[in-house]
CSV table of C-alpha atoms in Angstrom, one decimal:
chain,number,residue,atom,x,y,z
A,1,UNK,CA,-1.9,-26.7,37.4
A,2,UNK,CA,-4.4,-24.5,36.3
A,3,UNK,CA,-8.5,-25.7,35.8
A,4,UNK,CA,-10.8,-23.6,34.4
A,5,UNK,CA,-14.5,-24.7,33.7
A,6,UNK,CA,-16.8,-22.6,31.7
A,7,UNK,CA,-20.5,-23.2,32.0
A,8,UNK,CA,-23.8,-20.9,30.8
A,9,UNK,CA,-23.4,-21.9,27.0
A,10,UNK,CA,-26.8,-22.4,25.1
A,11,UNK,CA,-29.4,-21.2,22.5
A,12,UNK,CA,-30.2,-17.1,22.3
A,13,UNK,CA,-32.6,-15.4,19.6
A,14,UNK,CA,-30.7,-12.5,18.2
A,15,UNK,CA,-30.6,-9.6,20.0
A,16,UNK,CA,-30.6,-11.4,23.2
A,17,UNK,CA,-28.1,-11.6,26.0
A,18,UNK,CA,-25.9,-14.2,27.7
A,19,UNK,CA,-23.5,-14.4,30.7
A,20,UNK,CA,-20.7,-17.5,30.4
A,21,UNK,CA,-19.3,-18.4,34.0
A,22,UNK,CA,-15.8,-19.4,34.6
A,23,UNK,CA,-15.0,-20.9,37.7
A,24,UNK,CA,-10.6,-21.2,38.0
A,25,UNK,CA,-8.5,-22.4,40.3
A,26,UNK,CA,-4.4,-22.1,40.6
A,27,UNK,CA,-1.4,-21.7,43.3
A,28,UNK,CA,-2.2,-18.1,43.3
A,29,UNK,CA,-5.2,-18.1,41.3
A,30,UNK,CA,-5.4,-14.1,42.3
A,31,UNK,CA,-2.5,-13.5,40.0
A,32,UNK,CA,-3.8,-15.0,36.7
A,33,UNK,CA,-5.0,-13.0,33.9
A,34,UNK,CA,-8.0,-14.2,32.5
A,35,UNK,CA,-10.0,-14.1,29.6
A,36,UNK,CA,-12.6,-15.4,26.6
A,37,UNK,CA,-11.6,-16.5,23.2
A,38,UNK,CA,-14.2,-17.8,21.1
A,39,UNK,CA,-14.3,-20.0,17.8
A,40,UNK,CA,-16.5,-20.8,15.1
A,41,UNK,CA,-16.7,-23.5,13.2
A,42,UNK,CA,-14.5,-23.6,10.4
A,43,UNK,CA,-12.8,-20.6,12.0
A,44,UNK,CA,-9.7,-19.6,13.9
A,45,UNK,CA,-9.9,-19.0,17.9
A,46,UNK,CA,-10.4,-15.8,18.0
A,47,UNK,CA,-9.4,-13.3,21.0
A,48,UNK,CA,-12.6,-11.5,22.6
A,49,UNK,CA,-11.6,-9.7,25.7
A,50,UNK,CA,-9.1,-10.2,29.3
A,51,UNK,CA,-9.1,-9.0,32.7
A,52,UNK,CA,-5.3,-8.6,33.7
A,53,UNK,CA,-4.9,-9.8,37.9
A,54,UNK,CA,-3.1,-6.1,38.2
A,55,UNK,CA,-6.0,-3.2,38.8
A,56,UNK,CA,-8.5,-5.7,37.1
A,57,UNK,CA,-7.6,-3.4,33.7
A,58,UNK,CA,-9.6,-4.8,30.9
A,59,UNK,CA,-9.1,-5.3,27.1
A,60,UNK,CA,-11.6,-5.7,24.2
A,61,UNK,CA,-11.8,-6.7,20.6
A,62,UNK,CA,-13.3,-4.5,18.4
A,63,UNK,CA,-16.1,-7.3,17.5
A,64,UNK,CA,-17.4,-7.2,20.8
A,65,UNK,CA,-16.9,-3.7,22.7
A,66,UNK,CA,-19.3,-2.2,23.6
A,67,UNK,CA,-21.7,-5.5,23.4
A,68,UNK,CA,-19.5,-7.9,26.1
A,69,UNK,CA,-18.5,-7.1,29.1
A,70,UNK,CA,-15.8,-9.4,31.1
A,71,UNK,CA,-15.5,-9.4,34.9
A,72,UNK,CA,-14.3,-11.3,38.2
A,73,UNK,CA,-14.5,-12.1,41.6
A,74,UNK,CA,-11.5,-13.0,43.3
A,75,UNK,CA,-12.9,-14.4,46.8
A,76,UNK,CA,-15.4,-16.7,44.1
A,77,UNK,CA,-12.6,-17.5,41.3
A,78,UNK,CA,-15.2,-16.8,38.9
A,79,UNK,CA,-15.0,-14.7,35.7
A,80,UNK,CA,-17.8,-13.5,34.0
A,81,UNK,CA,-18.6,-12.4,30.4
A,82,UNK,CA,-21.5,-10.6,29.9
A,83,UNK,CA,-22.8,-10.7,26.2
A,84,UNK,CA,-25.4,-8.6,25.0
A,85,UNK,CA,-26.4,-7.8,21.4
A,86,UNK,CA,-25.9,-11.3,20.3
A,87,UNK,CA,-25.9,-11.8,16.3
A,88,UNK,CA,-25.6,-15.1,14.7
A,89,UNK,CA,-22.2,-13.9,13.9
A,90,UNK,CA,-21.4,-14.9,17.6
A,91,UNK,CA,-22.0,-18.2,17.3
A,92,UNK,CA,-19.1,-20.3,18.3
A,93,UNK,CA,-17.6,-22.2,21.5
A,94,UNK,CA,-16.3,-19.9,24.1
A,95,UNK,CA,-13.6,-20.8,25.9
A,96,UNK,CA,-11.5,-19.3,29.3
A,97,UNK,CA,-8.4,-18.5,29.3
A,98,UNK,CA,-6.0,-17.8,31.9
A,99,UNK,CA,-2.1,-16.7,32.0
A,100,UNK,CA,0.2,-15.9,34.8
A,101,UNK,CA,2.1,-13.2,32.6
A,102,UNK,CA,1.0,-11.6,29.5
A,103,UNK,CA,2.2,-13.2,26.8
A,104,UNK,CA,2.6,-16.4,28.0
A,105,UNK,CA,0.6,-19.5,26.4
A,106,UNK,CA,-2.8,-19.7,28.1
A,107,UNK,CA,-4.2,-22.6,30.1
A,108,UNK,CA,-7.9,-22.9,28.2
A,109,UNK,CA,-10.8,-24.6,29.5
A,110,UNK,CA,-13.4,-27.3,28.1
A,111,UNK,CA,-15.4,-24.5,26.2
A,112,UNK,CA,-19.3,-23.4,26.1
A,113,UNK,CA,-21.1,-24.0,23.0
A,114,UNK,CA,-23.2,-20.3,22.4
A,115,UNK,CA,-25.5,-20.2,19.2
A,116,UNK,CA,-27.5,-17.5,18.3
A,117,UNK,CA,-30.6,-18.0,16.3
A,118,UNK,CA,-34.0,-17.5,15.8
């Protein structure tokens, strides 16, 4: 019952910065805790940061605090993540998540193809 569609993938020299879009939708689409994973090719999905429903508390990996910064609006059902910093370590499709309770298996969208590179 959950949609999510990611858009705002594309090419970005290293160094630069990106913002993915996330628009989601759900019963109570207030109460889902969302978030970014990302994968590489030839790689495992790897976690990259959430923003739980309750007090909009946020989480980060290691590989990208301090560079990405996630974010939502509610009254849009939009999530942001703000990339900056890019290295072609980055590279990989990004993909929205979103869970009603932590833990629970995520709903994931279509994903955004990011590749950084000169």
């Amino acid at each position: 019952q959950v949609q999510l569609v990611e858009s705002g993938g594309g090419l970005v020299q290293p160094g630069g910065s990106l913002t993915l879009s996330c628009v989601y939708s759900g019963h109570i689409p207030e109460d889902l805790n969302l978030g970014w994973y990302r994968q590489a090719t030839g790689k495992e999905r790897e976690w990259g940061a959430t923003i739980h429903a309750i007090g909009m508390t946020t989480d980060y990996a290691d590989s990208v605090k301090g560079r990405f910064a996630i974010s939502r609006d509610n009254a849009k059902n939009t999530t942001w993540l703000q990339m900056r910093g890019l290295n072609p370590e980055d590279t990989a499709t990004f993909y929205c998540t979103a869970t009603w309770r932590t833990g629970a298996v995520p709903y994931w969208g279509q994903g955004t193809q990011v590749t950084v590179s000169s």
